[in-house]
Tab-separated table of C-alpha atoms in Angstrom:
chain	number	residue	atom	x	y	z
A	1	MET	CA	-7.086	2.440	-7.090
A	2	ASP	CA	-8.476	3.508	-10.162
A	3	LEU	CA	-12.129	3.822	-9.352
A	4	ASP	CA	-13.461	5.441	-12.447
A	5	GLY	CA	-11.487	3.356	-15.369
A	6	ASP	CA	-9.438	6.376	-16.561
A	7	GLU	CA	-6.004	4.650	-15.851
A	8	ASP	CA	-5.256	7.464	-13.007
A	9	LEU	CA	-5.160	6.531	-9.203
A	10	ASP	CA	-8.449	7.680	-7.164
A	11	LEU	CA	-8.820	7.711	-3.137
A	12	VAL	CA	-11.134	6.264	-0.941
A	13	ARG	CA	-10.830	7.808	2.649
A	14	SER	CA	-13.599	7.757	5.594
A	15	GLY	CA	-17.229	8.242	3.775
A	16	HIS	CA	-15.744	9.981	0.645
A	17	LEU	CA	-14.516	8.953	-2.897
A	18	LEU	CA	-11.893	11.473	-4.189
A	19	ILE	CA	-11.503	11.350	-7.850
A	20	ASN	CA	-8.255	12.039	-9.636
A	21	ASP	CA	-9.016	14.653	-12.618
A	22	GLY	CA	-5.902	13.303	-14.436
A	23	THR	CA	-3.488	15.920	-13.112
A	24	GLY	CA	-3.151	15.156	-9.575
A	25	THR	CA	-5.992	16.951	-8.254
A	26	PHE	CA	-8.457	15.197	-6.631
A	27	PHE	CA	-12.359	16.267	-6.136
A	28	ASP	CA	-15.200	14.710	-3.881
A	29	GLY	CA	-17.025	12.936	-6.038
A	30	THR	CA	-19.101	11.018	-3.121
A	31	ALA	CA	-22.380	12.486	-3.794
A	32	LEU	CA	-22.485	12.056	-7.215
A	33	ARG	CA	-21.311	8.360	-7.153
A	34	VAL	CA	-22.429	6.778	-4.214
A	35	PRO	CA	-26.388	6.225	-3.335
A	36	SER	CA	-27.865	8.801	-0.893
A	37	SER	CA	-28.968	5.780	1.297
A	38	THR	CA	-25.389	4.545	1.944
A	39	PRO	CA	-24.789	4.910	5.678
A	40	PRO	CA	-21.772	6.816	6.604
A	41	TRP	CA	-18.473	4.686	7.112
A	42	ALA	CA	-14.939	4.905	8.689
A	43	GLU	CA	-13.508	1.346	8.216
A	44	PHE	CA	-13.487	0.073	4.596
A	45	ASP	CA	-11.219	-1.829	2.264
A	46	ALA	CA	-11.219	-1.849	-1.687
A	47	ALA	CA	-11.110	-5.062	-3.979
A	48	ASP	CA	-12.742	-6.359	-7.159
A	49	PHE	CA	-15.199	-8.566	-5.128
A	50	ASP	CA	-17.254	-10.009	-8.177
A	51	GLY	CA	-14.339	-10.489	-10.661
A	52	ASP	CA	-15.303	-7.789	-13.337
A	53	GLY	CA	-11.929	-5.766	-13.514
A	54	HIS	CA	-12.928	-2.935	-11.412
A	55	SER	CA	-12.625	-2.019	-7.582
A	56	ASP	CA	-15.626	-2.391	-5.393
A	57	ILE	CA	-15.332	-0.949	-1.819
A	58	ALA	CA	-16.309	-2.832	1.545
A	59	ILE	CA	-17.418	-0.606	4.203
A	60	ARG	CA	-17.983	-0.973	7.688
A	61	THR	CA	-20.379	1.364	9.808
A	62	ALA	CA	-20.511	1.814	13.698
A	63	SER	CA	-24.317	0.530	13.797
A	64	GLN	CA	-25.714	-0.290	10.366
A	65	GLY	CA	-23.320	-3.432	9.482
A	66	THR	CA	-21.333	-4.029	6.689
A	67	TRP	CA	-22.070	-3.170	3.090
A	68	ILE	CA	-20.372	-3.814	-0.202
A	69	LEU	CA	-20.460	-0.404	-3.052
A	70	TRP	CA	-20.349	-2.594	-6.440
A	71	ASN	CA	-18.495	-0.421	-8.967
A	72	SER	CA	-20.151	-0.101	-12.384
A	73	GLY	CA	-16.519	0.169	-13.983
A	74	SER	CA	-16.878	4.082	-14.260
A	75	GLY	CA	-16.876	4.871	-10.865
A	76	PHE	CA	-20.497	4.868	-10.300
A	77	PHE	CA	-21.650	2.301	-7.338
A	78	THR	CA	-24.722	0.483	-5.992
A	79	GLU	CA	-24.997	-0.946	-2.588
A	80	ALA	CA	-25.627	-4.031	-1.222
A	81	GLN	CA	-25.709	-4.762	2.624
A	82	ILE	CA	-24.034	-8.053	3.849
A	83	SER	CA	-24.371	-7.948	7.363
A	84	GLY	CA	-26.748	-6.741	9.885
A	85	SER	CA	-26.593	-4.253	13.055
A	86	GLY	CA	-22.846	-4.893	14.704
A	87	PRO	CA	-21.802	-4.032	18.165
A	88	GLY	CA	-20.770	-0.342	17.402
A	89	ILE	CA	-16.945	-1.461	17.755
A	90	LEU	CA	-15.269	-0.315	14.560
A	91	THR	CA	-13.044	-3.107	13.665
A	92	PRO	CA	-10.345	-2.901	10.515
A	93	THR	CA	-12.019	-4.000	7.467
A	94	ILE	CA	-9.878	-6.330	5.442
A	95	ALA	CA	-9.976	-7.702	1.803
A	96	LEU	CA	-8.277	-11.090	0.940
A	97	ASP	CA	-8.713	-14.587	-0.146
A	98	LEU	CA	-8.857	-16.526	2.899
A	99	ASP	CA	-9.900	-19.843	1.619
A	100	GLY	CA	-7.672	-19.786	-1.572
A	101	ASP	CA	-10.303	-20.332	-4.082
A	102	GLY	CA	-9.170	-17.222	-6.280
A	103	ASP	CA	-11.991	-14.716	-5.369
A	104	THR	CA	-11.690	-12.365	-2.475
A	105	ASP	CA	-13.279	-12.845	0.887
A	106	LEU	CA	-13.795	-10.119	3.612
A	107	ILE	CA	-13.174	-9.796	7.263
A	108	ALA	CA	-15.191	-7.222	8.827
A	109	GLY	CA	-15.937	-7.911	12.326
A	110	GLY	CA	-16.177	-11.612	11.419
A	111	ILE	CA	-15.340	-13.800	8.567
A	112	TYR	CA	-17.358	-13.432	5.026
A	113	ILE	CA	-16.891	-15.715	2.440
A	114	ASN	CA	-17.385	-14.747	-1.136
A	115	GLN	CA	-19.760	-17.173	-2.940
A	116	GLY	CA	-18.938	-15.831	-6.525
A	117	ASP	CA	-22.346	-14.063	-7.190
A	118	ARG	CA	-21.964	-10.953	-5.307
A	119	SER	CA	-23.020	-12.742	-2.138
A	120	PHE	CA	-21.224	-13.504	0.958
A	121	SER	CA	-21.641	-16.282	3.592
A	122	SER	CA	-21.244	-15.459	7.472
A	123	GLU	CA	-18.681	-18.390	8.304
A	124	SER	CA	-17.204	-16.972	11.605
A	125	GLY	CA	-18.508	-19.988	13.394
A	126	THR	CA	-17.063	-22.757	11.274
A	127	ARG	CA	-13.514	-20.924	10.613
A	128	LEU	CA	-12.758	-19.395	13.902
A	129	PRO	CA	-11.907	-21.409	17.580
A	130	ALA	CA	-14.638	-21.431	20.367
A	131	ALA	CA	-12.550	-19.133	22.554
A	132	PHE	CA	-12.213	-16.271	19.589
A	133	PHE	CA	-16.134	-15.313	20.163
A	134	LEU	CA	-15.663	-14.072	23.826
A	135	ILE	CA	-14.501	-10.758	22.285
A	136	PRO	CA	-14.652	-11.221	18.361
A	137	ARG	CA	-12.158	-8.900	17.127
A	138	ILE	CA	-9.660	-9.231	14.190
A	139	GLN	CA	-7.290	-6.738	13.965
A	140	ALA	CA	-4.467	-7.744	11.128
A	141	VAL	CA	-3.958	-10.144	8.719
A	142	GLY	CA	-0.536	-11.627	7.280
A	143	ASP	CA	1.450	-14.671	6.342
A	144	LEU	CA	3.161	-15.188	9.524
A	145	ASP	CA	4.708	-18.675	9.128
A	146	GLN	CA	5.430	-17.878	5.344
A	147	ASP	CA	3.694	-20.745	4.370
A	148	GLY	CA	1.572	-19.201	1.259
A	149	TYR	CA	-1.597	-18.737	3.587
A	150	PRO	CA	-2.822	-15.562	5.479
A	151	ASP	CA	-2.904	-15.850	9.456
A	152	LEU	CA	-4.965	-13.457	11.718
A	153	LEU	CA	-4.419	-11.634	14.683
A	154	ASP	CA	-7.161	-11.064	17.173
A	155	GLN	CA	-7.603	-7.910	19.270
A	156	PHE	CA	-5.073	-9.135	21.636
A	157	TRP	CA	-2.643	-9.642	18.861
A	158	LEU	CA	-2.404	-13.302	19.510
A	159	GLU	CA	-1.767	-15.328	16.077
A	160	LEU	CA	-4.350	-17.391	14.586
A	161	ARG	CA	-3.022	-19.814	11.964
A	162	ASN	CA	-4.276	-20.590	8.962
A	163	ASP	CA	-4.608	-24.381	8.337
A	164	GLY	CA	-4.339	-23.977	4.471
A	165	ASN	CA	-8.240	-24.068	4.015
A	166	GLY	CA	-9.122	-21.079	5.788
A	167	VAL	CA	-9.901	-22.501	9.058
A	168	PHE	CA	-8.056	-21.001	12.004
A	169	GLU	CA	-6.644	-22.107	15.393
A	170	TYR	CA	-4.470	-19.962	18.193
A	171	THR	CA	-1.124	-20.887	18.394
A	172	GLY	CA	-0.269	-18.960	21.629
A	173	ALA	CA	2.135	-16.663	19.905
A	174	GLN	CA	1.524	-12.702	20.384
A	175	LEU	CA	2.933	-10.035	17.743
A	176	ALA	CA	4.930	-7.277	19.546
A	177	PRO	CA	4.986	-4.492	18.639
A	178	GLN	CA	1.016	-4.402	17.511
A	179	GLY	CA	-0.306	-2.980	14.295
A	180	PRO	CA	-1.038	-4.135	10.943
A	181	LEU	CA	1.312	-5.884	8.635
A	182	VAL	CA	3.133	-4.934	5.211
A	183	ASP	CA	6.222	-5.540	3.856
A	184	PHE	CA	7.481	-1.794	3.629
A	185	ASP	CA	11.211	-2.283	2.532
A	186	LEU	CA	10.129	-5.361	0.036
A	187	ASP	CA	12.682	-7.622	1.676
A	188	GLY	CA	10.014	-10.572	1.578
A	189	ASP	CA	9.232	-10.649	5.376
A	190	LEU	CA	6.351	-8.715	7.230
A	191	ASP	CA	6.852	-5.472	8.930
A	192	VAL	CA	4.507	-3.512	11.343
A	193	LEU	CA	2.523	-0.301	11.261
A	194	ALA	CA	2.494	0.217	15.003
A	195	ASN	CA	0.144	2.456	16.490
A	196	PRO	CA	1.064	3.416	20.142
A	197	VAL	CA	-1.441	4.728	22.443
A	198	ALA	CA	0.538	8.035	22.677
A	199	GLY	CA	2.612	9.418	19.824
A	200	PRO	CA	3.077	9.121	16.381
A	201	LEU	CA	2.631	5.979	13.994
A	202	LEU	CA	5.916	4.109	13.846
A	203	ALA	CA	7.162	1.834	10.799
A	204	GLY	CA	8.699	-1.248	12.390
A	205	ILE	CA	11.221	-2.991	10.025
A	206	ASN	CA	11.654	-6.423	10.308
A	207	ASP	CA	14.959	-7.709	10.366
A	208	GLY	CA	13.764	-11.266	9.316
A	209	SER	CA	13.387	-12.915	12.773
A	210	PHE	CA	10.503	-10.377	13.907
A	211	HIS	CA	12.737	-8.086	15.722
A	212	PHE	CA	11.928	-4.625	14.460
A	213	GLU	CA	13.880	-1.405	13.910
A	214	PHE	CA	11.387	1.649	14.589
A	215	GLU	CA	11.165	4.493	12.285
A	216	PRO	CA	8.515	7.389	13.834
A	217	LEU	CA	6.085	8.619	11.156
A	218	SER	CA	4.643	12.198	10.922
A	219	VAL	CA	0.977	11.580	12.215
A	220	SER	CA	-0.851	9.841	14.857
A	221	SER	CA	-4.267	7.895	14.213
A	222	SER	CA	-6.808	6.575	16.485
A	223	SER	CA	-7.546	3.603	14.064
A	224	PHE	CA	-6.040	0.361	13.265
A	225	SER	CA	-7.560	0.224	9.655
A	226	PHE	CA	-5.316	1.533	6.753
A	227	LEU	CA	-4.906	1.066	3.468
A	228	PHE	CA	-1.863	0.125	1.738
A	229	ALA	CA	-1.332	0.988	-1.943
A	230	ASP	CA	1.682	2.099	-4.170
A	231	ILE	CA	0.623	5.919	-4.656
A	232	ASP	CA	3.943	7.264	-6.281
A	233	GLN	CA	4.141	4.160	-8.715
A	234	ASP	CA	7.699	3.297	-6.895
A	235	GLY	CA	6.745	-0.243	-6.373
A	236	ASP	CA	6.450	-0.270	-2.365
A	237	PRO	CA	3.429	0.306	-0.401
A	238	ASP	CA	2.477	3.615	0.726
A	239	VAL	CA	-0.079	4.469	3.745
A	240	LEU	CA	-3.517	5.563	3.293
A	241	GLY	CA	-5.388	6.647	6.467
A	242	SER	CA	-8.799	8.228	6.963
A	243	THR	CA	-7.436	11.729	6.995
A	244	PHE	CA	-3.629	11.289	5.643
A	245	THR	CA	-1.412	9.889	3.045
A	246	LEU	CA	2.196	8.770	3.982
A	247	VAL	CA	4.693	8.314	1.037
A	248	ASN	CA	7.081	5.148	1.764
A	249	GLN	CA	10.487	6.704	1.976
A	250	HIS	CA	12.211	3.339	1.824
A	251	SER	CA	13.401	3.989	-1.862
A	252	GLN	CA	12.687	7.651	-2.507
A	253	LEU	CA	14.133	9.954	-5.178
A	254	ALA	CA	14.283	13.790	-4.856
A	255	ALA	CA	15.539	16.672	-7.001
A	256	PRO	CA	16.645	19.546	-4.486
A	257	PHE	CA	17.348	21.843	-7.467
A	258	LYS	CA	15.552	23.170	-10.635
A	259	ALA	CA	16.478	21.850	-13.580
A	260	ARG	CA	18.357	24.658	-15.775
A	261	PRO	CA	20.190	24.581	-19.094
A	262	GLY	CA	24.204	24.754	-18.449
A	263	PHE	CA	23.744	23.765	-14.806
A	264	ASP	CA	24.069	20.366	-12.918
A	265	TYR	CA	20.793	18.618	-12.210
A	266	GLU	CA	21.572	16.563	-8.620
A	267	VAL	CA	19.193	13.813	-7.840
A	268	ASN	CA	19.411	12.204	-4.333
A	269	VAL	CA	18.351	8.398	-3.683
A	270	LYS	CA	17.553	7.827	-0.025
A	271	PHE	CA	16.434	4.321	1.237
A	272	ALA	CA	16.264	2.304	4.204
A	273	GLY	CA	17.351	-1.091	5.032
A	274	THR	CA	18.210	-3.639	7.780
A	275	ASN	CA	21.066	-5.571	8.032
A	276	ASP	CA	21.341	-8.399	4.969
A	277	SER	CA	18.185	-6.006	3.088
A	278	ASP	CA	21.021	-3.417	2.503
A	279	PRO	CA	21.136	-1.923	-0.648
A	280	ARG	CA	24.385	-2.641	-2.408
A	281	LEU	CA	24.322	-0.608	-5.647
A	282	VAL	CA	22.327	2.289	-6.635
A	283	GLY	CA	21.696	4.214	-10.052
A	284	VAL	CA	19.770	6.919	-11.597
A	285	LEU	CA	17.842	6.798	-15.052
A	286	PHE	CA	17.242	9.875	-16.858
A	287	GLY	CA	14.910	10.373	-19.928
A	288	LEU	CA	12.911	12.603	-21.989
A	289	ALA	CA	9.638	11.006	-21.847
A	290	SER	CA	7.036	9.170	-19.790
A	291	GLY	CA	6.404	5.787	-20.004
A	292	ARG	CA	5.343	2.369	-18.174
A	293	THR	CA	7.531	-0.610	-19.016
A	294	PRO	CA	7.616	-3.678	-16.684
A	295	VAL	CA	11.278	-4.774	-16.537
A	296	PHE	CA	11.482	-8.469	-15.161
A	297	ASP	CA	10.062	-8.784	-11.576
A	298	TRP	CA	11.557	-5.053	-10.709
A	299	GLY	CA	8.550	-3.240	-10.917
A	300	ASN	CA	7.806	-0.431	-13.651
A	301	LEU	CA	10.338	1.510	-15.804
A	302	LEU	CA	8.163	5.233	-15.783
A	303	ILE	CA	10.321	6.678	-18.536
A	304	GLU	CA	10.112	5.676	-22.046
A	305	PRO	CA	13.206	3.504	-23.027
A	306	ALA	CA	13.597	5.167	-26.142
A	307	THR	CA	14.391	8.338	-24.667
A	308	LEU	CA	16.883	7.061	-21.755
A	309	ILE	CA	20.435	8.962	-21.455
A	310	PRO	CA	22.924	6.553	-20.766
A	311	LEU	CA	23.474	5.649	-17.487
A	312	THR	CA	26.300	7.716	-15.507
A	313	GLY	CA	27.224	4.565	-13.577
A	314	LEU	CA	26.204	2.483	-10.412
A	315	HIS	CA	27.047	3.606	-7.024
A	316	ALA	CA	28.772	1.210	-4.458
A	317	LEU	CA	27.523	1.620	-1.052
A	318	ALA	CA	29.529	1.384	2.058
A	319	PRO	CA	27.756	-0.652	4.937
A	320	GLY	CA	24.771	1.114	6.721
A	321	GLU	CA	25.027	4.171	3.848
A	322	ARG	CA	21.372	5.600	3.296
A	323	MET	CA	21.749	8.284	0.399
A	324	THR	CA	23.594	8.747	-2.671
A	325	SER	CA	23.860	11.110	-5.421
A	326	ASP	CA	23.612	11.483	-9.047
A	327	VAL	CA	24.373	14.333	-11.334
A	328	PHE	CA	23.079	15.034	-14.956
A	329	SER	CA	25.085	17.994	-16.700
A	330	PHE	CA	22.293	20.052	-18.887
A	331	PRO	CA	24.179	21.397	-21.889
A	332	ALA	CA	23.709	25.081	-22.386
A	333	THR	CA	21.647	24.436	-25.248
A	334	PHE	CA	18.987	22.319	-24.043
A	335	PRO	CA	15.594	23.838	-24.921
A	336	THR	CA	13.626	25.355	-21.966
A	337	GLY	CA	9.988	24.117	-21.223
A	338	SER	CA	11.435	20.670	-21.895
A	339	LEU	CA	10.034	17.715	-19.647
A	340	PHE	CA	12.840	15.709	-17.831
A	341	PHE	CA	12.352	12.617	-16.205
A	342	SER	CA	14.483	10.774	-13.595
A	343	GLN	CA	13.922	7.295	-11.871
A	344	GLY	CA	16.376	5.541	-9.655
A	345	ILE	CA	17.363	1.957	-9.543
A	346	ILE	CA	18.460	0.059	-6.582
A	347	ALA	CA	20.149	-3.196	-6.586
A	348	TYR	CA	19.801	-5.497	-3.133
A	349	PRO	CA	21.404	-8.676	-2.749
A	350	ASP	CA	18.632	-10.773	-3.630
A	351	ARG	CA	16.314	-8.164	-6.112
A	352	VAL	CA	16.326	-5.068	-7.850
A	353	THR	CA	13.999	-2.476	-7.827
A	354	PHE	CA	12.731	0.994	-8.977
A	355	THR	CA	11.959	4.141	-6.960
A	356	ASN	CA	9.657	6.860	-7.692
A	357	ARG	CA	9.694	8.739	-10.779
A	358	ILE	CA	10.434	12.480	-11.055
A	359	VAL	CA	8.950	14.824	-13.471
A	360	ASP	CA	10.615	18.608	-13.837
A	361	VAL	CA	10.493	21.372	-16.391
A	362	VAL	CA	13.808	22.632	-17.735
A	363	GLN	CA	13.537	26.236	-16.857
């Protein structure tokens, strides 16, 4: 998210704001930008709660309740407490529009409905069934029945179905595996970030019927609270934890060798898919300048269109194939020191997406 309004991505982690200096280097701006009276936090989510176009931050503390950090627009924050002391259980903090009125509500140990004037009303008692309050804890949110309204999962991963007005009832269904829901592979159904008791996090890719193919990730975590954001601007959700960042590798571009005049420059596109979501055609775009151009509903072309080098061709994929390569042959006269940009394009049966962009210096 862009906290300070300078059009680059900043980061929030447990108790810290990490500000991007514009070159991809981050410095800890917490002491200067957050009031010293703000209690330490571990669970959080970011959203524009007051509709002013700037990212605010909801934080949940172990013993001092839930707070909102209101963004001035330049990445300096004021604080407001919206709930009192909690039970000492750090549950996920989730920002979303629960009641369908267009503003962002909050789940933080309970349900808080945005009133549109920088205040929230606690409405757990009227929106959740009585059985929920035996152990009040919401773990995850997702449109489980694909009716356009967010549903909830409780601490036992039992489904609470939204009636369309932000009122929830148990259905008796239980999610397995257990974890927050997000569409990692952009195929229209919800995948899961599973957090087993032992071992690393698992990305569970949904085949469309809530059967999952698991991919072990490189980290473990004691929390179920994660932030999903497109860190590398390739159109798919990456994962931010309190102490780590995981880049989604479902549609990723990599260049294993340096860009040099007179030599071939190889670019690899690797991706994952399941069943009918498998990619069918893959190509790589090359260009000479940075850009940001929305293209239909495909995402953003991150190369200036006027500098694009004609596409060398699209590669048809065999069933189950997960990587392909393209090569650009640099002329011997290509000037050293020039920037060179590449970005993949992947055609699925039902959509087209861009990958991340690579920027290399010709050496």
